[in-house]
Amino acid sequence: MKKERLEAFSDGVFAIIITIMVLELKVPHGEHLDALLPLWPVFLSYVLSFVYVGIYWNNHHHLFQACDRVSGAVLWANLHLLFWLSLFPFVTGWLGENHFAELPAAVYGIVLLMAAMAYWILQKTLIAAEGERSVLRRALGQDWKGKLSPVLYLAGIVVSFWQAGAALAFYVGVALLWLVPDRRIEKTLR
Amino acid sequence: MKKERLEAFSDGVFAIIITIMVLELKVPHGEHLDALLPLWPVFLSYVLSFVYVGIYWNNHHHLFQACDRVSGAVLWANLHLLFWLSLFPFVTGWLGENHFAELPAAVYGIVLLMAAMAYWILQKTLIAAEGERSVLRRALGQDWKGKLSPVLYLAGIVVSFWQAGAALAFYVGVALLWLVPDRRIEKTLR
Amino acid sequence: MKKERLEAFSDGVFAIIITIMVLELKVPHGEHLDALLPLWPVFLSYVLSFVYVGIYWNNHHHLFQACDRVSGAVLWANLHLLFWLSLFPFVTGWLGENHFAELPAAVYGIVLLMAAMAYWILQKTLIAAEGERSVLRRALGQDWKGKLSPVLYLAGIVVSFWQAGAALAFYVGVALLWLVPDRRIEKTLR
Amino acid sequence: MKKERLEAFSDGVFAIIITIMVLELKVPHGEHLDALLPLWPVFLSYVLSFVYVGIYWNNHHHLFQACDRVSGAVLWANLHLLFWLSLFPFVTGWLGENHFAELPAAVYGIVLLMAAMAYWILQKTLIAAEGERSVLRRALGQDWKGKLSPVLYLAGIVVSFWQAGAALAFYVGVALLWLVPDRRIEKTLR
């Protein structure tokens, strides 16, 4: 199977998720600053989630550039990733509306963790299809970011019940870690 | 006519349907577990519908891979399928909000049945264009899943008026049946 | 300029318009038939608008298949068409919610008329770029449907102030007229 | 890296932004003119923002036509532009709902300014990747529109606190300036 339609469909879902998240930023009633200011936590959580979806799109882009064809298992591993990403608008809205409270921070972290696991499964499925000696396998190398991130998400989830702010620091940290695009695949492809 | 634009348009509609369904999962007011927990039926019905749209996208992907060009009749058969799929967010939201009540379960089944009929019509239209000896015709073979599913949907609809839970068991069953991607077309193409 | 990105962008807008229209079909509170039944006018107007957007997508598809490159003027003529189509969800929702009342029926007709004018301008702009002797020019031929439709829309708008039902009959009539896909371009391309 | 997926993803986001803006045009309760008329400021601000997103899509289209490959930095510069564009539905709705009041007019201008800066950064990043002697660099030339626009936005923002109407005149002016598509790149490509 060719990968083009999987990429096109995923791009569509990524584009919609990143855009409908902004619908949680509800137009305030009132034209003055006191109507706009209470929105800052929703805005901040929107920025964080926008960056996360951007990171996933970026890495997804790199991942599929390193492989040629996709199997039925890859289609479902990809849908599984998109499922967890599709929950971003919900958890982002809940986190922002409750001003970064404990439980919303934990649930946000759980969805981040599940998306990271789904991405890891997608990678494994692709490598299984491409082979251990493939460009993709070599390009991923040690994948220390991929291994560290779930640990940091877990730490964030545990911490969130005491200190929601500390949990958010973990999530922002992981985002910064990934903000540098994944040059491994670019390098190996060259 | 080339099939690329039909695929691109359909991918767009699939991507939007699968993503706006999550908008029915409304951000709760309140930051505690008692605000989140009542959402579980909406979440479960979202998962079921996500899997169904995923199955349709998967099979749509396979179906069009086995054919080259599309006619005007195929364009409309495809739009007819997308129409019934576009009602998924509505029936999913209604089913979830009413905690899997009788009528919503029946209406959900009716939309599933209509989508299955529309898919069957699309297949017929494509085979009519490609010919009885085409790759597509051979790939579909007996199509026992395609023949069994409407029967199970019908059973679910009838049963739903006594036991909504039993109806849902039928719908989940059909989804599991299809979750295995349709290898017939892959095999024949090889 | 290549036409591929214009087609991709337009497909995206068509796909979103056709799908967000269904959001006007709001999930009812209540699980019984008396909660569902009042939605029938919204459902019917959704069906009509779905068919209209389908027709526009179909014809748009055929139109651009007959030409190779696009100019800056074509980009704007296309955006102008998409602007009027983007008002479909609004007028559809208004028409349905008010059970096909007079003014909503007139406004619905005005948006249909403006979309038809925008499509006509797009055709003219494309022909200007392709030349009077182009495949496209010959394929369109007399274009009697394109000439008759605005007249029927106008009749519908005028009539709507006396009889909203009659206006709707005009709009349904034009839709039926176009439901047969435009075979002129297919024939000429062959 | 190939530019196709970046274009496809951006087209998706552009298409969704331009279409969900219309959701701020809420279906009025009531079937008469006095229900429809209060919507005119929301409608006007929708038209202005539609034109702006159209301009950005047009210029984005031209920009990427003049280059072949994209780097990791370009992916993020592009996402940064899409971030500011994704705030258009919010500021458009706020501007319209408050009948072009002072603060909403200023905030609208700030988002316009940030989007212009993001576009300028994207251009710089692309030129850095393509080289000072590239087609793109020559095509952009003096880029006087790109230099003048931020000044006019700034003027609009400052003025908005005294006269919201004057600020809007500035924003409409810049839109008219850009409405003429950017022929520089088309010319140089020829």
Tab-separated table of N, CA and C in Angstrom, chain C residues 8 10 20 31 33 41 85 95 101-102 109 131 134 141-142 146-147 167 170 173 184:
chain	number	residue	atom	x	y	z
C	8	ALA	N	-6.466	21.227	-3.813
C	8	ALA	CA	-6.357	20.676	-2.456
C	8	ALA	C	-7.026	21.609	-1.447
C	10	SER	N	-9.348	23.899	-2.045
C	10	SER	CA	-10.793	23.909	-2.277
C	10	SER	C	-11.440	22.644	-1.739
C	20	ILE	N	-19.439	20.680	8.646
C	20	ILE	CA	-19.870	21.475	9.801
C	20	ILE	C	-21.341	21.845	9.705
C	31	GLU	N	-34.479	11.381	25.313
C	31	GLU	CA	-34.163	10.169	24.568
C	31	GLU	C	-35.347	9.648	23.767
C	33	LEU	N	-38.932	9.941	21.082
C	33	LEU	CA	-39.240	10.386	19.737
C	33	LEU	C	-39.630	11.869	19.712
C	41	PRO	N	-37.202	19.556	10.133
C	41	PRO	CA	-36.901	20.598	9.131
C	41	PRO	C	-35.400	20.881	9.039
C	85	LEU	N	-20.143	29.808	-0.642
C	85	LEU	CA	-20.432	28.455	-0.159
C	85	LEU	C	-20.265	28.364	1.352
C	95	LEU	N	-32.724	28.396	7.984
C	95	LEU	CA	-33.895	27.883	7.270
C	95	LEU	C	-34.547	26.739	8.053
C	101	ALA	N	-39.469	29.255	6.946
C	101	ALA	CA	-40.235	30.500	6.946
C	101	ALA	C	-39.839	31.386	5.751
C	102	GLU	N	-40.543	32.476	5.557
C	102	GLU	CA	-40.386	33.307	4.364
C	102	GLU	C	-38.979	33.906	4.226
C	109	GLY	N	-32.101	31.496	-0.786
C	109	GLY	CA	-32.066	31.656	-2.239
C	109	GLY	C	-31.030	32.669	-2.685
C	131	GLY	N	-8.433	30.410	-23.116
C	131	GLY	CA	-8.657	30.750	-24.511
C	131	GLY	C	-10.001	30.264	-25.022
C	134	SER	N	-10.212	26.647	-26.298
C	134	SER	CA	-9.718	25.620	-25.380
C	134	SER	C	-10.709	24.472	-25.238
C	141	GLY	N	-19.921	24.371	-23.871
C	141	GLY	CA	-20.948	24.484	-24.899
C	141	GLY	C	-21.921	25.615	-24.601
C	142	GLN	N	-23.214	25.312	-24.719
C	142	GLN	CA	-24.226	26.340	-24.509
C	142	GLN	C	-24.388	26.678	-23.029
C	146	GLY	N	-26.339	26.393	-16.567
C	146	GLY	CA	-25.713	27.528	-15.893
C	146	GLY	C	-26.474	28.822	-16.117
C	147	LYS	N	-27.163	28.906	-17.270
C	147	LYS	CA	-27.922	30.124	-17.578
C	147	LYS	C	-29.308	30.090	-16.947
C	167	ALA	N	-40.917	28.514	-3.011
C	167	ALA	CA	-39.510	28.873	-3.198
C	167	ALA	C	-38.639	27.624	-3.060
C	170	PHE	N	-38.592	25.501	-6.042
C	170	PHE	CA	-37.647	25.984	-7.055
C	170	PHE	C	-36.231	25.506	-6.741
C	173	GLY	N	-35.821	21.922	-7.322
C	173	GLY	CA	-35.829	21.703	-8.766
C	173	GLY	C	-34.452	21.916	-9.382
C	184	ARG	N	-20.720	16.988	-20.154
C	184	ARG	CA	-20.119	17.701	-21.282
C	184	ARG	C	-18.593	17.619	-21.259
